[in-house]
mmCIF file of C-alpha atoms (C1' of nucleotides) in Angstrom:
data_model
loop_
_atom_site.group_PDB
_atom_site.id
_atom_site.type_symbol
_atom_site.label_atom_id
_atom_site.label_comp_id
_atom_site.label_asym_id
_atom_site.label_seq_id
_atom_site.Cartn_x
_atom_site.Cartn_y
_atom_site.Cartn_z
ATOM 1 C CA MET A 22 0.056 0.013 -0.069
ATOM 2 C CA THR A 23 2.906 2.418 0.713
ATOM 3 C CA HIS A 24 4.750 3.798 -2.300
ATOM 4 C CA SER A 25 8.102 3.513 -0.952
ATOM 5 C CA THR A 26 7.653 -0.177 -0.167
ATOM 6 C CA ASP A 27 6.568 -0.731 -3.621
ATOM 7 C CA ALA A 28 9.624 1.018 -5.082
ATOM 8 C CA GLU A 29 11.844 -0.928 -3.038
ATOM 9 C CA LEU A 30 10.185 -4.253 -4.019
ATOM 10 C CA LEU A 31 10.475 -3.338 -7.716
ATOM 11 C CA GLN A 32 14.050 -2.227 -7.323
ATOM 12 C CA ALA A 33 14.936 -5.500 -5.723
ATOM 13 C CA ALA A 34 13.238 -7.520 -8.669
ATOM 14 C CA LYS A 35 15.399 -5.564 -11.164
ATOM 15 C CA ASP A 36 18.498 -5.962 -9.081
ATOM 16 C CA LEU A 37 18.244 -9.551 -9.251
ATOM 17 C CA LEU A 38 18.279 -9.667 -13.040
ATOM 18 C CA GLY A 39 21.835 -10.527 -14.151
ATOM 19 C CA GLN A 40 22.757 -12.083 -10.632
ATOM 20 C CA HIS A 41 24.154 -15.658 -10.630
ATOM 21 C CA ILE A 42 22.447 -18.657 -9.013
ATOM 22 C CA VAL A 43 25.259 -20.642 -7.836
ATOM 23 C CA MET A 44 25.240 -24.455 -6.730
ATOM 24 C CA PRO A 45 28.069 -26.667 -6.687
ATOM 25 C CA GLY A 46 28.696 -27.773 -10.278
ATOM 26 C CA PHE A 47 26.172 -25.290 -11.578
ATOM 27 C CA ARG A 48 25.759 -21.611 -12.425
ATOM 28 C CA ALA A 49 22.993 -19.718 -14.028
ATOM 29 C CA ARG A 50 22.315 -16.201 -14.750
ATOM 30 C CA ILE A 51 18.835 -14.643 -13.884
ATOM 31 C CA VAL A 52 17.022 -13.012 -16.834
ATOM 32 C CA GLU A 53 13.307 -12.853 -15.649
ATOM 33 C CA THR A 54 11.818 -12.162 -12.286
ATOM 34 C CA GLU A 55 8.431 -11.274 -10.886
ATOM 35 C CA ALA A 56 7.494 -9.278 -7.751
ATOM 36 C CA TYR A 57 5.108 -10.121 -4.818
ATOM 37 C CA GLY A 58 4.470 -7.539 -2.102
ATOM 38 C CA PRO A 59 2.354 -6.749 0.955
ATOM 39 C CA ALA A 60 -1.088 -5.616 0.240
ATOM 40 C CA ASP A 61 -0.862 -7.761 -2.901
ATOM 41 C CA PRO A 62 -3.882 -10.282 -3.310
ATOM 42 C CA GLY A 63 -1.507 -12.217 -5.795
ATOM 43 C CA CYS A 64 0.942 -12.779 -2.983
ATOM 44 C CA HIS A 65 0.827 -15.997 -0.700
ATOM 45 C CA ALA A 66 1.587 -13.735 2.297
ATOM 46 C CA TYR A 67 -1.425 -11.496 1.888
ATOM 47 C CA ARG A 68 -3.375 -13.409 4.357
ATOM 48 C CA GLY A 69 -0.867 -13.367 6.999
ATOM 49 C CA VAL A 70 1.787 -15.621 8.366
ATOM 50 C CA THR A 71 1.409 -19.545 8.016
ATOM 51 C CA PRO A 72 4.031 -22.104 8.259
ATOM 52 C CA ARG A 73 4.533 -21.807 4.592
ATOM 53 C CA THR A 74 4.763 -17.949 4.233
ATOM 54 C CA GLN A 75 6.668 -17.239 7.404
ATOM 55 C CA VAL A 76 10.005 -16.749 5.740
ATOM 56 C CA MET A 77 8.635 -13.927 3.688
ATOM 57 C CA PHE A 78 8.246 -12.002 6.952
ATOM 58 C CA ASP A 79 11.821 -12.511 7.907
ATOM 59 C CA LYS A 80 14.883 -10.646 6.667
ATOM 60 C CA PRO A 81 15.716 -9.963 2.869
ATOM 61 C CA GLY A 82 17.975 -12.458 1.072
ATOM 62 C CA LEU A 83 16.357 -15.787 2.110
ATOM 63 C CA ALA A 84 14.831 -18.597 -0.302
ATOM 64 C CA TYR A 85 11.212 -18.866 -0.168
ATOM 65 C CA THR A 86 10.509 -22.330 -1.841
ATOM 66 C CA TYR A 87 7.272 -23.906 -2.269
ATOM 67 C CA PHE A 88 5.325 -26.687 -4.005
ATOM 68 C CA THR A 89 2.372 -25.976 -6.434
ATOM 69 C CA TYR A 90 0.127 -27.790 -8.993
ATOM 70 C CA GLY A 91 0.828 -31.111 -7.444
ATOM 71 C CA ASN A 92 4.085 -31.044 -9.630
ATOM 72 C CA HIS A 93 6.243 -28.058 -9.337
ATOM 73 C CA TRP A 94 8.709 -26.281 -7.096
ATOM 74 C CA MET A 95 9.188 -22.515 -7.196
ATOM 75 C CA PHE A 96 12.144 -20.427 -6.214
ATOM 76 C CA CYS A 97 11.565 -17.047 -4.720
ATOM 77 C CA VAL A 98 14.008 -14.488 -2.773
ATOM 78 C CA THR A 99 12.798 -12.593 0.184
ATOM 79 C CA CYS A 100 13.410 -8.750 -0.298
ATOM 80 C CA LEU A 101 11.742 -6.479 2.356
ATOM 81 C CA LYS A 102 12.505 -5.672 5.900
ATOM 82 C CA PRO A 103 11.598 -8.055 8.761
ATOM 83 C CA GLY A 104 7.789 -7.904 9.433
ATOM 84 C CA THR A 105 7.039 -6.741 5.733
ATOM 85 C CA ALA A 106 6.349 -9.554 3.383
ATOM 86 C CA GLY A 107 7.831 -9.337 -0.031
ATOM 87 C CA ALA A 108 9.522 -11.927 -2.379
ATOM 88 C CA ILE A 109 10.671 -12.035 -5.797
ATOM 89 C CA LEU A 110 9.951 -15.163 -7.901
ATOM 90 C CA ILE A 111 12.790 -16.247 -10.087
ATOM 91 C CA ARG A 112 11.162 -17.209 -13.406
ATOM 92 C CA ALA A 113 13.942 -17.959 -15.806
ATOM 93 C CA ALA A 114 17.803 -17.996 -16.069
ATOM 94 C CA VAL A 115 20.663 -18.657 -18.484
ATOM 95 C CA PRO A 116 22.613 -21.802 -17.912
ATOM 96 C CA ILE A 117 26.320 -21.015 -17.587
ATOM 97 C CA GLU A 118 27.659 -24.312 -15.848
ATOM 98 C CA GLY A 119 26.127 -27.615 -15.271
ATOM 99 C CA HIS A 120 24.357 -28.124 -18.718
ATOM 100 C CA GLU A 121 24.853 -31.789 -18.978
ATOM 101 C CA GLU A 122 23.362 -32.561 -15.521
ATOM 102 C CA MET A 123 20.513 -30.070 -16.175
ATOM 103 C CA ARG A 124 19.639 -32.053 -19.397
ATOM 104 C CA LYS A 125 19.548 -35.303 -17.450
ATOM 105 C CA ARG A 126 17.155 -33.779 -15.108
ATOM 106 C CA ARG A 127 15.105 -32.188 -17.883
ATOM 107 C CA PRO A 128 15.003 -34.786 -20.601
ATOM 108 C CA LYS A 129 12.220 -33.108 -22.642
ATOM 109 C CA ALA A 130 14.085 -29.932 -23.197
ATOM 110 C CA LYS A 131 15.140 -29.689 -26.678
ATOM 111 C CA LYS A 132 17.589 -26.902 -26.388
ATOM 112 C CA ASP A 133 19.849 -25.241 -23.730
ATOM 113 C CA GLN A 134 17.440 -22.337 -23.745
ATOM 114 C CA ASP A 135 14.488 -24.631 -22.657
ATOM 115 C CA LEU A 136 16.276 -25.825 -19.626
ATOM 116 C CA LEU A 137 15.664 -22.901 -17.229
ATOM 117 C CA ASN A 138 13.128 -20.758 -18.939
ATOM 118 C CA GLY A 139 10.223 -21.026 -16.554
ATOM 119 C CA PRO A 140 10.103 -21.140 -12.571
ATOM 120 C CA GLY A 141 9.102 -24.933 -12.539
ATOM 121 C CA LYS A 142 11.693 -25.924 -14.940
ATOM 122 C CA LEU A 143 14.496 -23.953 -13.225
ATOM 123 C CA CYS A 144 13.709 -25.808 -10.027
ATOM 124 C CA ALA A 145 13.719 -29.072 -11.820
ATOM 125 C CA ALA A 146 17.027 -28.476 -13.485
ATOM 126 C CA LEU A 147 18.597 -27.301 -10.335
ATOM 127 C CA GLN A 148 16.718 -29.600 -7.910
ATOM 128 C CA ILE A 149 15.655 -26.745 -5.808
ATOM 129 C CA ASN A 150 13.058 -27.875 -3.250
ATOM 130 C CA GLN A 151 11.861 -27.723 0.411
ATOM 131 C CA SER A 152 15.347 -28.341 1.498
ATOM 132 C CA HIS A 153 16.516 -24.776 0.543
ATOM 133 C CA TYR A 154 13.598 -23.111 2.324
ATOM 134 C CA ALA A 155 14.809 -20.329 4.406
ATOM 135 C CA LEU A 156 18.433 -20.694 3.289
ATOM 136 C CA ASP A 157 20.413 -17.377 3.336
ATOM 137 C CA LEU A 158 21.328 -16.824 -0.278
ATOM 138 C CA THR A 159 23.689 -13.751 0.389
ATOM 139 C CA GLN A 160 26.663 -15.730 1.455
ATOM 140 C CA SER A 161 28.433 -18.626 -0.083
ATOM 141 C CA ASN A 162 26.988 -21.498 2.030
ATOM 142 C CA GLY A 163 28.081 -24.548 -0.222
ATOM 143 C CA THR A 164 24.506 -25.398 -1.210
ATOM 144 C CA LEU A 165 22.627 -22.685 -2.962
ATOM 145 C CA TRP A 166 23.439 -18.916 -3.134
ATOM 146 C CA LEU A 167 23.697 -15.811 -5.195
ATOM 147 C CA GLU A 168 26.531 -13.792 -6.668
ATOM 148 C CA THR A 169 26.813 -10.497 -8.455
ATOM 149 C CA GLY A 170 26.707 -10.805 -12.135
ATOM 150 C CA GLU A 171 26.050 -8.678 -15.201
ATOM 151 C CA ARG A 172 23.254 -6.071 -15.201
ATOM 152 C CA PRO A 173 21.332 -6.236 -18.439
ATOM 153 C CA ARG A 174 21.550 -3.204 -20.553
ATOM 154 C CA LYS A 175 17.767 -2.872 -21.130
ATOM 155 C CA ILE A 176 15.139 -4.260 -18.801
ATOM 156 C CA ARG A 177 11.341 -4.886 -20.309
ATOM 157 C CA THR A 178 8.362 -5.118 -18.042
ATOM 158 C CA GLY A 179 4.896 -6.836 -18.294
ATOM 159 C CA THR A 180 2.225 -8.005 -16.152
ATOM 160 C CA ARG A 181 2.399 -11.087 -14.059
ATOM 161 C CA ILE A 182 1.858 -14.804 -15.161
ATOM 162 C CA GLY A 183 -0.519 -17.318 -14.175
ATOM 163 C CA LEU A 184 -2.051 -15.798 -11.105
ATOM 164 C CA ALA A 185 -5.499 -16.658 -9.743
ATOM 165 C CA GLN A 186 -5.662 -13.619 -7.523
ATOM 166 C CA GLY A 187 -4.407 -10.004 -7.976
ATOM 167 C CA LYS A 188 -4.221 -10.155 -11.751
ATOM 168 C CA GLY A 189 -6.928 -7.679 -12.153
ATOM 169 C CA ASP A 190 -4.507 -5.135 -11.181
ATOM 170 C CA LEU A 191 -2.525 -5.731 -14.232
ATOM 171 C CA LEU A 192 0.484 -4.621 -12.253
ATOM 172 C CA PRO A 193 3.730 -4.307 -14.501
ATOM 173 C CA TRP A 194 5.677 -6.449 -11.847
ATOM 174 C CA ARG A 195 7.346 -8.845 -14.217
ATOM 175 C CA PHE A 196 10.738 -7.856 -15.316
ATOM 176 C CA TRP A 197 13.218 -9.373 -18.037
ATOM 177 C CA SER A 198 16.462 -8.757 -19.662
ATOM 178 C CA ALA A 199 15.647 -7.590 -23.260
ATOM 179 C CA GLU A 200 18.819 -9.074 -24.704
ATOM 180 C CA ASP A 201 18.064 -12.388 -23.270
ATOM 181 C CA GLU A 202 14.519 -12.736 -24.385
ATOM 182 C CA PRO A 203 15.157 -16.272 -26.117
ATOM 183 C CA HIS A 204 15.719 -17.523 -22.625
ATOM 184 C CA VAL A 205 12.662 -16.034 -21.073
ATOM 185 C CA SER A 206 9.449 -17.920 -20.293
ATOM 186 C CA ARG A 207 6.470 -17.658 -22.477
ATOM 187 C CA PRO A 208 4.227 -15.892 -23.288
ATOM 188 C CA LEU A 209 6.301 -12.786 -23.482
ATOM 189 C CA THR A 210 3.098 -10.509 -23.691
ATOM 190 C CA ASN A 211 0.162 -11.282 -21.273
ATOM 191 C CA PRO A 212 -3.131 -9.929 -22.181
ATOM 192 C "C1'" DA B 19 1.570 -19.668 -32.835
ATOM 193 C "C1'" DG B 20 -2.389 -20.150 -30.269
ATOM 194 C "C1'" DT B 21 -5.858 -22.476 -27.261
ATOM 195 C "C1'" DG B 22 -7.493 -26.257 -24.035
ATOM 196 C "C1'" DT B 23 -6.925 -29.587 -20.673
ATOM 197 C "C1'" DG B 24 -4.933 -33.271 -17.136
ATOM 198 C "C1'" DA B 25 -1.278 -34.306 -13.938
ATOM 199 C "C1'" DT B 26 -1.069 -34.534 -8.734
ATOM 200 C "C1'" DT B 27 -0.350 -32.882 -3.806
ATOM 201 C "C1'" DA B 28 0.743 -29.289 -0.093
ATOM 202 C "C1'" DT B 29 -1.968 -25.834 1.955
ATOM 203 C "C1'" DC B 30 -5.604 -23.303 3.749
ATOM 204 C "C1'" DT B 31 -10.788 -22.864 4.389
ATOM 205 C "C1'" DG C 30 -13.023 -30.068 -0.345
ATOM 206 C "C1'" DA C 31 -11.152 -26.313 -3.190
ATOM 207 C "C1'" DT C 32 -7.488 -24.315 -4.957
ATOM 208 C "C1'" DA C 33 -2.752 -23.304 -7.019
ATOM 209 C "C1'" DA C 34 3.032 -17.608 -8.609
ATOM 210 C "C1'" DT C 35 3.194 -24.652 -13.975
ATOM 211 C "C1'" DC C 36 4.285 -27.766 -17.363
ATOM 212 C "C1'" DA C 37 3.789 -30.838 -21.364
ATOM 213 C "C1'" DC C 38 0.934 -32.391 -24.739
ATOM 214 C "C1'" DA C 39 -2.903 -32.737 -28.002
ATOM 215 C "C1'" DC C 40 -5.296 -30.427 -30.603
ATOM 216 C "C1'" DT C 41 -6.501 -26.419 -34.311
ATOM 217 C "C1'" DT C 42 -5.247 -22.305 -37.384
#
DNA sequence: AGTGTGATTATCT
DNA sequence: GATAATCACACTT
């Protein structure tokens, strides 16, 4: 509801573009993110603290992982001050290291650009799951963390994908790197 | 290239 | 008991 909080949230989403997701044997550059904030009906934390959402009320830089649609894990990064729920969904990345193992985990991917071009695909290829919940991503912890990368030259924005709640707002809270569009999830434009 | 639908389970009402 | 921040596949154009 407060403008400064929204600005902080959206800045966090843009700042994650270009950062590297690092795991032993794996490295990928983030090219697509989506913001979820307080006072946001599309955010899981909108209705308050639950066992699943509690990490979003903790400090910035933690992993919020959850399982959905009976099939898929999602990977988010918390981004607002303690007590204020906010998280950025990591929707797509470019593989840098670990292609071979990623392909084994995603045998249906036809090309390298299909390995990580969606939030569920990304978690499948990197095997991100409940074991990473609330992990501190701001330091090299030997498991899963983030490192500074190359900031994209141009950032494009759009409305969020796949929501049941909060899509009426048509918030332009989806961000991606213009020069990496082949690696971004579809659809690129969302009516 | 676009539309529609089934899969399958943790989470919350 | 209903729902879901998705994916893959089967269609149609």
